[in-house]
């Protein structure tokens, strides 16, 4: 899963699941509990209706209800249908309130809907239930990033990388934050790490291009400071380069790039 | 003056070669199947992954994302459990929606081999019906009914095929059996009772599918009526009563559009659930 520059890599979980025995086709019922802080207010009946609505003539018998609803939610999320996705994830939580990926995915859908406090609550719950759920830290780091809480974001991306050293998205996201803080060397280090893992990962190149632009502007400014009045002479090619860079600064500045990379 | 012409001829010849080569390359008789992309829930237990991908596939199916739905169900088959019949059933349903009947038949046939459920036979019978292979369809609906002689879905579908074959009496017999099986006639009798209290609820809840045999009976009796009108018109030629000519024309039009039975819209897909 990928939302512009800050990237999630899907909803995989590494922990064994608490499986409750429920038949979707008949009795999605007994063990369901009211979910705390449920943003959409799903009920057993509405979840059952959702199942019937999406499956039509199909009735699937499964003992793993929560993953089934997460699958439903992911399909909706892939179409940017966030409200039905949140409903499906809430049904997963209703089926199993201890299932961390359900909170994580609902948090991400809420994040996409800019419901940041609810998203944060879900991410917190996800890592509380499963402290090894790397992707939940990555998602929460993204939320902190767009809120400008770079310190917390760095912490979460670092935990995500520690838990899953192959997570290209977490490296990319941490590079974004390092760069936003002006730590370009650290940012480039993360970019290099990301590209070592997956050189075909497109967003990493977008981030690196933003960093290069920021570095170019820094060098341009250094040139201006050192050249002084000479920089204003129109017949020197460095001046043309400078002017070109400055004219593109509005679209090429790192702040603009960050806004683009973190937009929802 | 000739050189430009030769150049043009060479260019045209080259383009012709390119355009004719492309279809030749595309006509590989045994294209390599594209493996599904199954990146989620890697490393999880099989039942968890299966449930996830079934849910994802159904979600895509419900939103009309048929290619993605096929990918999800193929993940189950290709990566998790090649003997999981519901994945074949679900994928076949999507393929049917996409009018890819041959591949749908393949999937239903595999599902039948994995257990031979009523639903698998019934749903394959639907595909055969859509392909106008009525004998094969009847054989499948018979198989479905051998598993549950009171299956309203299979009775309904067999009645449609009988009607398409002109076997109206057999069709009516199946529909009447469906009515008897569900007991929907008692609900109807109650609703038609002149002494019934206005706005009172029906004597029991019922599914709209239970009402469908009446719709089909109406269509079949209309077909009967058309047969009789046409017999009359054949006997009377141009001297026939214009009212019958008009009624026959109207019915023929109806059977071409609203009431046609061969477009699959009157067929009922069966629910299915894995064993266990």
XYZ file of C-alpha atoms in Angstrom:
540
model
C 0.000 0.000 0.000
C 1.370 3.337 -0.991
C 0.161 6.852 -0.419
C 2.495 9.223 -2.211
C 5.810 9.601 -0.449
C 4.985 8.071 2.901
C 4.468 4.452 2.301
C 2.827 1.525 3.951
C 3.652 -1.890 2.589
C 0.447 -3.739 3.280
C -1.261 -5.141 6.254
C 0.782 -8.157 7.115
C 1.007 -9.250 10.687
C 3.628 -11.502 12.176
C 1.803 -12.641 15.278
C -0.411 -15.647 15.723
C -4.042 -14.695 15.862
C -6.757 -15.209 18.379
C -9.291 -17.083 16.353
C -12.867 -17.143 17.443
C -15.206 -19.720 16.098
C -17.934 -17.988 14.252
C -19.729 -18.939 11.089
C -20.060 -15.961 8.839
C -22.840 -17.555 6.893
C -25.044 -18.156 9.837
C -24.157 -16.902 13.221
C -21.757 -14.006 13.303
C -22.996 -13.520 16.760
C -22.125 -14.956 20.024
C -18.600 -13.897 20.797
C -18.879 -10.425 19.329
C -18.310 -7.585 21.731
C -18.930 -3.904 21.542
C -15.814 -2.250 20.229
C -14.535 0.684 22.250
C -14.222 3.966 20.371
C -15.859 2.532 17.303
C -16.008 5.483 14.889
C -18.790 4.090 12.751
C -20.919 2.232 15.280
C -21.090 -1.176 13.641
C -23.225 -3.889 15.151
C -23.402 -7.621 14.729
C -26.419 -7.086 12.510
C -24.748 -4.457 10.346
C -21.669 -6.641 9.942
C -23.806 -9.574 8.942
C -25.663 -7.324 6.509
C -22.319 -6.181 5.108
C -21.308 -9.779 4.545
C -24.533 -10.508 2.730
C -24.269 -7.311 0.740
C -20.802 -7.987 -0.587
C -21.065 -11.699 -0.988
C -24.516 -11.843 -2.531
C -25.156 -15.455 -3.248
C -21.883 -16.552 -1.748
C -21.823 -17.566 1.840
C -18.397 -18.373 3.150
C -17.954 -20.445 6.211
C -14.832 -19.509 8.051
C -13.402 -19.685 11.516
C -11.191 -16.685 10.833
C -13.742 -13.912 10.719
C -11.479 -10.958 11.418
C -9.107 -11.610 8.484
C -12.150 -12.058 6.258
C -13.385 -8.579 7.151
C -9.904 -7.159 6.788
C -9.836 -8.582 3.288
C -13.146 -6.864 2.592
C -11.798 -3.642 4.020
C -8.599 -3.801 2.007
C -10.579 -4.235 -1.192
C -12.564 -1.094 -0.382
C -9.436 0.771 0.680
C -7.743 -0.080 -2.601
C -10.531 1.835 -4.328
C -10.160 4.748 -1.898
C -13.568 3.871 -0.479
C -12.517 4.692 3.039
C -15.891 4.679 4.770
C -16.799 1.102 3.788
C -13.215 0.107 4.538
C -13.540 1.526 8.047
C -16.843 -0.276 8.450
C -15.276 -3.594 7.440
C -12.288 -3.101 9.749
C -14.685 -2.255 12.568
C -16.473 -5.514 11.896
C -13.124 -7.289 12.194
C -12.634 -5.599 15.555
C -16.142 -6.525 16.595
C -15.351 -10.134 15.759
C -12.046 -10.068 17.595
C -11.209 -7.043 19.720
C -7.721 -8.417 20.331
C -6.754 -8.530 16.671
C -4.105 -5.851 16.242
C -4.059 -5.699 12.405
C -7.727 -4.707 12.438
C -6.956 -1.638 14.559
C -3.917 -0.874 12.439
C -5.834 -0.995 9.172
C -8.755 0.995 10.523
C -6.286 3.539 11.817
C -4.753 3.845 8.391
C -8.156 4.334 6.762
C -9.035 6.953 9.371
C -5.678 8.591 8.716
C -6.551 8.727 5.024
C -9.795 10.438 6.011
C -7.852 12.943 8.109
C -9.504 11.720 11.288
C -6.163 11.976 13.041
C -7.198 11.582 16.701
C -9.184 8.440 15.939
C -6.383 7.128 13.746
C -3.841 7.724 16.490
C -6.036 5.917 19.012
C -6.226 2.916 16.695
C -2.489 2.858 16.034
C -1.838 3.067 19.744
C -4.221 0.196 20.366
C -2.594 -1.860 17.611
C 0.916 -1.561 19.056
C -0.441 -2.134 22.549
C -2.017 -5.402 21.412
C 0.945 -6.415 19.315
C 4.184 -4.590 20.132
C 5.889 -6.444 17.275
C 3.511 -5.155 14.575
C 6.089 -3.222 12.575
C 3.687 -1.716 10.078
C 1.627 -0.113 12.841
C 4.682 1.882 13.930
C 5.293 2.867 10.334
C 1.712 4.106 9.969
C 1.805 5.961 13.263
C 5.083 7.519 12.201
C 3.377 8.776 9.065
C 0.662 10.357 11.172
C 3.240 12.028 13.398
C 5.087 13.238 10.311
C 2.125 15.027 8.795
C 1.435 16.523 12.214
C 4.996 17.839 12.320
C 5.938 15.693 15.311
C 9.216 14.686 13.725
C 10.774 13.357 16.918
C 7.961 10.910 17.551
C 7.884 10.018 13.878
C 11.589 9.198 13.832
C 11.124 7.004 16.877
C 8.331 5.045 15.256
C 10.109 4.610 11.932
C 13.181 3.387 13.768
C 11.124 0.823 15.680
C 9.489 -0.262 12.413
C 12.913 -0.732 10.817
C 14.216 -2.603 13.845
C 11.260 -4.967 13.780
C 11.385 -5.386 10.018
C 14.776 -4.457 8.555
C 13.486 -5.107 5.034
C 10.766 -2.472 5.247
C 11.649 -0.121 2.400
C 8.766 2.179 3.220
C 9.966 2.787 6.763
C 13.447 3.705 5.485
C 11.892 6.026 2.945
C 9.645 7.621 5.523
C 12.496 8.118 7.962
C 14.514 9.713 5.163
C 11.668 12.176 4.618
C 11.730 13.164 8.280
C 15.520 13.411 8.438
C 15.442 15.665 5.409
C 12.634 17.750 6.857
C 14.856 18.340 9.851
C 17.773 19.289 7.590
C 19.725 16.110 8.318
C 20.443 15.338 4.689
C 23.321 12.952 5.368
C 21.107 10.766 7.530
C 18.351 11.034 4.956
C 20.659 9.887 2.176
C 21.879 7.047 4.335
C 18.282 5.820 4.663
C 17.699 6.316 0.968
C 20.737 4.179 0.185
C 19.519 1.507 2.612
C 16.089 1.525 0.974
C 17.543 1.182 -2.496
C 19.759 -1.674 -1.370
C 16.639 -3.522 -0.284
C 14.596 -2.692 -3.364
C 16.128 -0.610 -6.143
C 12.824 -0.680 -8.009
C 10.857 1.108 -5.316
C 9.653 4.256 -7.111
C 8.844 6.518 -4.165
C 12.393 6.356 -2.875
C 13.571 8.095 -6.023
C 10.964 10.821 -5.518
C 12.248 11.374 -2.006
C 15.844 11.420 -3.170
C 15.017 13.932 -5.886
C 13.527 16.189 -3.210
C 16.671 15.838 -1.138
C 18.886 16.618 -4.126
C 16.778 19.710 -4.793
C 17.148 20.845 -1.207
C 20.896 20.267 -1.352
C 21.116 22.163 -4.623
C 19.343 25.125 -3.089
C 21.730 25.046 -0.149
C 24.718 25.075 -2.498
C 23.141 27.822 -4.559
C 22.764 29.898 -1.456
C 26.377 29.160 -0.504
C 27.431 30.337 -3.939
C 25.410 33.501 -3.578
C 26.951 34.275 -0.220
C 30.451 33.751 -1.509
C 30.069 35.421 -4.894
C 28.427 38.522 -3.460
C 27.905 41.254 -6.062
C 29.482 39.107 -8.759
C 26.565 36.777 -8.587
C 24.324 39.470 -9.969
C 26.345 39.947 -13.154
C 24.270 38.606 -15.983
C 27.082 37.300 -18.144
C 28.237 34.461 -15.884
C 26.729 31.042 -16.345
C 26.612 30.317 -12.586
C 24.159 33.150 -12.293
C 21.893 31.550 -14.843
C 22.032 28.329 -12.886
C 21.207 30.236 -9.741
C 18.277 31.982 -11.322
C 17.004 28.746 -12.697
C 17.160 27.146 -9.308
C 15.537 30.048 -7.567
C 12.751 30.258 -10.099
C 11.965 26.629 -9.499
C 12.363 26.925 -5.760
C 8.657 27.403 -5.194
C 7.906 24.056 -6.726
C 11.202 22.429 -5.880
C 11.809 23.456 -2.308
C 11.928 20.711 0.202
C 9.034 22.150 2.149
C 6.888 21.889 -0.950
C 8.122 18.406 -1.597
C 7.394 17.398 1.954
C 3.879 18.722 1.632
C 3.475 16.652 -1.512
C 5.060 13.545 -0.073
C 2.938 13.641 3.038
C -0.330 14.706 1.508
C -3.375 12.513 1.948
C 12.387 10.192 -59.162
C 12.338 6.528 -58.354
C 14.450 6.641 -55.183
C 11.815 8.276 -52.922
C 9.261 5.785 -54.134
C 11.546 2.868 -53.217
C 12.125 4.373 -49.810
C 8.395 4.711 -49.273
C 7.857 1.116 -50.387
C 10.515 -0.086 -47.944
C 8.980 1.869 -45.095
C 5.523 0.561 -45.883
C 6.905 -2.974 -46.163
C 8.642 -2.605 -42.802
C 5.490 -1.326 -41.181
C 3.526 -4.169 -42.714
C 5.993 -6.654 -41.304
C 5.685 -5.077 -37.891
C 1.915 -5.045 -37.919
C 1.633 -8.620 -39.147
C 4.294 -9.892 -36.783
C 2.478 -8.647 -33.715
C -0.619 -10.861 -34.061
C 1.606 -13.823 -34.875
C 3.441 -13.321 -31.634
C 0.162 -12.886 -29.814
C -1.176 -16.203 -31.044
C 0.744 -18.342 -28.607
C -1.562 -21.330 -28.169
C -0.449 -21.983 -24.606
C 0.027 -18.644 -22.895
C 1.844 -18.819 -19.611
C -0.562 -18.110 -16.749
C 0.266 -14.926 -14.907
C 0.972 -15.764 -11.268
C -1.205 -13.897 -8.800
C 0.172 -11.137 -6.609
C -0.360 -12.233 -3.011
C 1.678 -9.949 -0.791
C -0.543 -9.785 2.282
C -0.534 -12.120 5.252
C 2.599 -13.849 4.059
C 3.739 -16.326 6.700
C 0.358 -16.516 8.395
C -1.485 -19.808 8.903
C -3.336 -21.055 5.855
C -6.833 -20.578 7.269
C -6.054 -16.955 8.086
C -4.687 -16.250 4.622
C -7.553 -18.076 2.991
C -10.132 -16.052 4.895
C -8.309 -12.842 4.109
C -8.142 -13.460 0.375
C -11.716 -14.723 0.199
C -12.819 -11.524 1.920
C -10.661 -9.383 -0.326
C -11.927 -11.155 -3.421
C -15.540 -10.767 -2.414
C -14.930 -7.102 -1.672
C -13.502 -6.575 -5.136
C -16.283 -8.621 -6.677
C -18.907 -6.518 -4.921
C -17.343 -3.334 -6.238
C -17.072 -4.669 -9.779
C -13.270 -5.003 -9.698
C -13.372 -8.360 -11.386
C -9.689 -8.684 -12.316
C -8.619 -7.963 -8.775
C -11.233 -10.366 -7.428
C -9.867 -13.086 -9.685
C -6.374 -12.324 -8.403
C -7.543 -12.715 -4.797
C -9.251 -16.042 -5.393
C -6.286 -17.214 -7.448
C -4.056 -16.427 -4.472
C -6.006 -18.966 -2.464
C -5.768 -21.565 -5.204
C -2.235 -20.879 -6.346
C -0.480 -20.123 -3.071
C -2.484 -21.537 -0.202
C -4.758 -24.471 -0.962
C -5.341 -25.811 -4.440
C -8.093 -28.035 -3.034
C -10.202 -25.246 -1.565
C -13.427 -25.566 -3.528
C -15.013 -22.205 -2.542
C -12.137 -20.342 -4.189
C -12.875 -22.116 -7.472
C -16.585 -21.466 -6.983
C -16.030 -17.776 -6.311
C -13.592 -17.357 -9.175
C -15.990 -19.133 -11.495
C -18.722 -16.725 -10.467
C -16.533 -13.762 -11.394
C -15.518 -15.394 -14.668
C -19.185 -15.940 -15.454
C -19.832 -12.260 -14.830
C -17.085 -11.517 -17.314
C -18.676 -13.907 -19.820
C -15.534 -16.050 -19.695
C -17.627 -19.175 -19.739
C -14.959 -21.694 -20.695
C -12.751 -20.829 -17.729
C -15.787 -20.657 -15.464
C -16.718 -24.173 -16.550
C -13.191 -25.353 -15.792
C -13.368 -23.943 -12.282
C -16.804 -25.357 -11.573
C -15.676 -28.728 -12.866
C -12.709 -28.686 -10.482
C -15.040 -27.678 -7.643
C -17.288 -30.601 -8.530
C -14.272 -32.893 -8.451
C -13.469 -31.587 -4.991
C -16.803 -32.525 -3.536
C -19.580 -32.355 -6.049
C -21.795 -30.050 -4.057
C -25.264 -29.023 -5.104
C -24.026 -25.489 -5.589
C -21.204 -26.512 -7.904
C -23.560 -28.498 -10.157
C -26.225 -25.810 -10.061
C -23.840 -22.992 -10.884
C -22.154 -24.939 -13.660
C -25.614 -25.638 -15.030
C -26.134 -21.886 -15.225
C -22.996 -21.482 -17.348
C -24.121 -24.277 -19.668
C -27.494 -22.561 -19.955
C -25.822 -19.288 -20.886
C -23.914 -21.198 -23.553
C -27.240 -22.690 -24.745
C -25.960 -26.175 -24.014
C -29.269 -27.193 -22.534
C -28.710 -30.949 -22.263
C -25.554 -30.429 -20.217
C -27.361 -27.837 -18.128
C -30.240 -30.213 -17.443
C -27.810 -32.946 -16.445
C -26.222 -30.584 -13.913
C -29.541 -29.409 -12.483
C -30.563 -33.078 -12.208
C -27.370 -33.740 -10.257
C -28.098 -30.793 -8.006
C -31.610 -32.061 -7.368
C -30.314 -35.549 -6.671
C -28.476 -33.959 -3.730
C -31.522 -32.022 -2.571
C -34.791 -32.775 -4.366
C -36.369 -29.763 -2.694
C -33.796 -27.216 -3.826
C -35.856 -24.249 -4.965
C -32.837 -22.849 -6.779
C -32.257 -25.985 -8.842
C -35.978 -26.483 -9.494
C -36.249 -22.893 -10.689
C -33.259 -23.268 -12.988
C -34.341 -26.580 -14.436
C -37.758 -25.074 -15.104
C -36.136 -22.268 -17.075
C -34.187 -24.738 -19.227
C -37.253 -26.884 -19.805
C -39.135 -23.785 -20.909
C -36.300 -22.829 -23.251
C -36.618 -26.284 -24.797
C -40.370 -25.850 -25.177
C -41.051 -28.471 -22.508
C -43.628 -26.319 -20.787
C -45.349 -29.075 -18.831
C -42.086 -30.257 -17.282
C -41.249 -26.663 -16.498
C -44.601 -26.082 -14.812
C -44.188 -29.278 -12.790
C -40.845 -28.051 -11.421
C -42.225 -24.647 -10.564
C -45.245 -26.100 -8.824
C -42.958 -28.362 -6.849
C -40.915 -25.332 -5.832
C -44.083 -23.621 -4.612
C -45.131 -26.692 -2.713
C -41.671 -27.097 -1.198
C -41.546 -23.617 0.231
C -45.214 -23.391 1.140
C -45.290 -19.901 -0.307
C -48.815 -20.611 -1.585
C -50.078 -20.460 2.004
C -48.501 -17.025 2.398
C -50.134 -15.942 -0.836
C -53.507 -17.310 0.224
C -53.271 -15.329 3.426
C -52.334 -12.144 1.572
C -55.276 -12.657 -0.783
C -57.752 -13.322 2.020
C -60.464 -10.624 1.718
C -61.004 -10.722 5.478
C -57.345 -10.118 6.185
C -56.618 -7.150 8.398
C -55.246 -4.190 6.439
C -51.477 -3.804 6.918
C -51.126 -6.992 8.926
C -47.742 -8.746 8.492
C -47.620 -11.933 6.413
C -48.047 -15.198 8.259
C -44.305 -15.757 7.993
C -41.185 -14.073 6.659
C -40.228 -15.220 3.210
C -37.477 -14.729 0.677
C -38.277 -13.036 -2.614
C -36.807 -16.068 -4.349
C -39.789 -18.024 -3.080
C -42.043 -15.787 -5.185
C -40.064 -16.317 -8.378
C -41.888 -19.506 -9.466
C -45.042 -17.427 -9.875
C -43.211 -15.036 -12.187
C -41.900 -17.927 -14.253
C -45.293 -19.586 -14.351
C -46.698 -16.334 -15.687
C -44.056 -16.263 -18.402
C -44.692 -19.868 -19.330
C -48.449 -19.433 -19.448
C -47.831 -16.405 -21.632
C -45.762 -18.619 -23.902
C -48.647 -21.056 -23.944
C -50.971 -18.231 -24.842
C -48.676 -17.141 -27.650
C -48.575 -20.705 -28.971
C -52.361 -20.745 -29.060
C -52.631 -17.311 -30.641
C -50.177 -18.367 -33.317
C -52.117 -21.579 -33.942
C -55.281 -19.526 -34.405
C -53.539 -17.059 -36.717
C -52.049 -19.872 -38.775
C -55.518 -21.317 -39.287
C -57.247 -18.047 -40.066
C -54.481 -16.362 -42.067
C -55.339 -12.805 -42.983
C -58.915 -13.287 -41.820
C -57.920 -13.622 -38.187
C -59.345 -11.382 -35.515
C -57.189 -8.245 -35.323
C -57.325 -8.309 -31.517
C -55.549 -11.668 -31.499
C -53.035 -10.420 -34.066
C -52.350 -7.471 -31.789
C -52.083 -9.609 -28.647
C -49.746 -12.075 -30.390
C -47.542 -9.243 -31.637
C -47.353 -7.730 -28.162
C -46.449 -11.062 -26.598
C -43.799 -11.792 -29.209
C -42.260 -8.447 -28.436
C -42.321 -9.232 -24.741
C -40.544 -12.536 -25.325
C -37.895 -10.719 -27.315
C -37.193 -8.292 -24.509
C -38.725 -8.283 -21.004
C -39.692 -11.919 -20.704
C -36.867 -13.640 -22.527
C -35.607 -16.636 -20.614
C -32.284 -17.191 -22.351
C -30.334 -14.209 -20.998
C -29.630 -15.819 -17.646
C -31.469 -13.258 -15.560
C -34.057 -15.754 -14.323
C -31.464 -18.248 -13.159
C -30.562 -18.477 -9.486
C -26.997 -18.861 -8.255
C -26.655 -21.269 -5.348
C -24.959 -20.415 -2.067
C -22.007 -22.513 -1.187
C -19.959 -23.237 1.867
C -16.971 -25.472 2.390
C -17.316 -28.661 4.302
C -16.367 -28.773 7.908
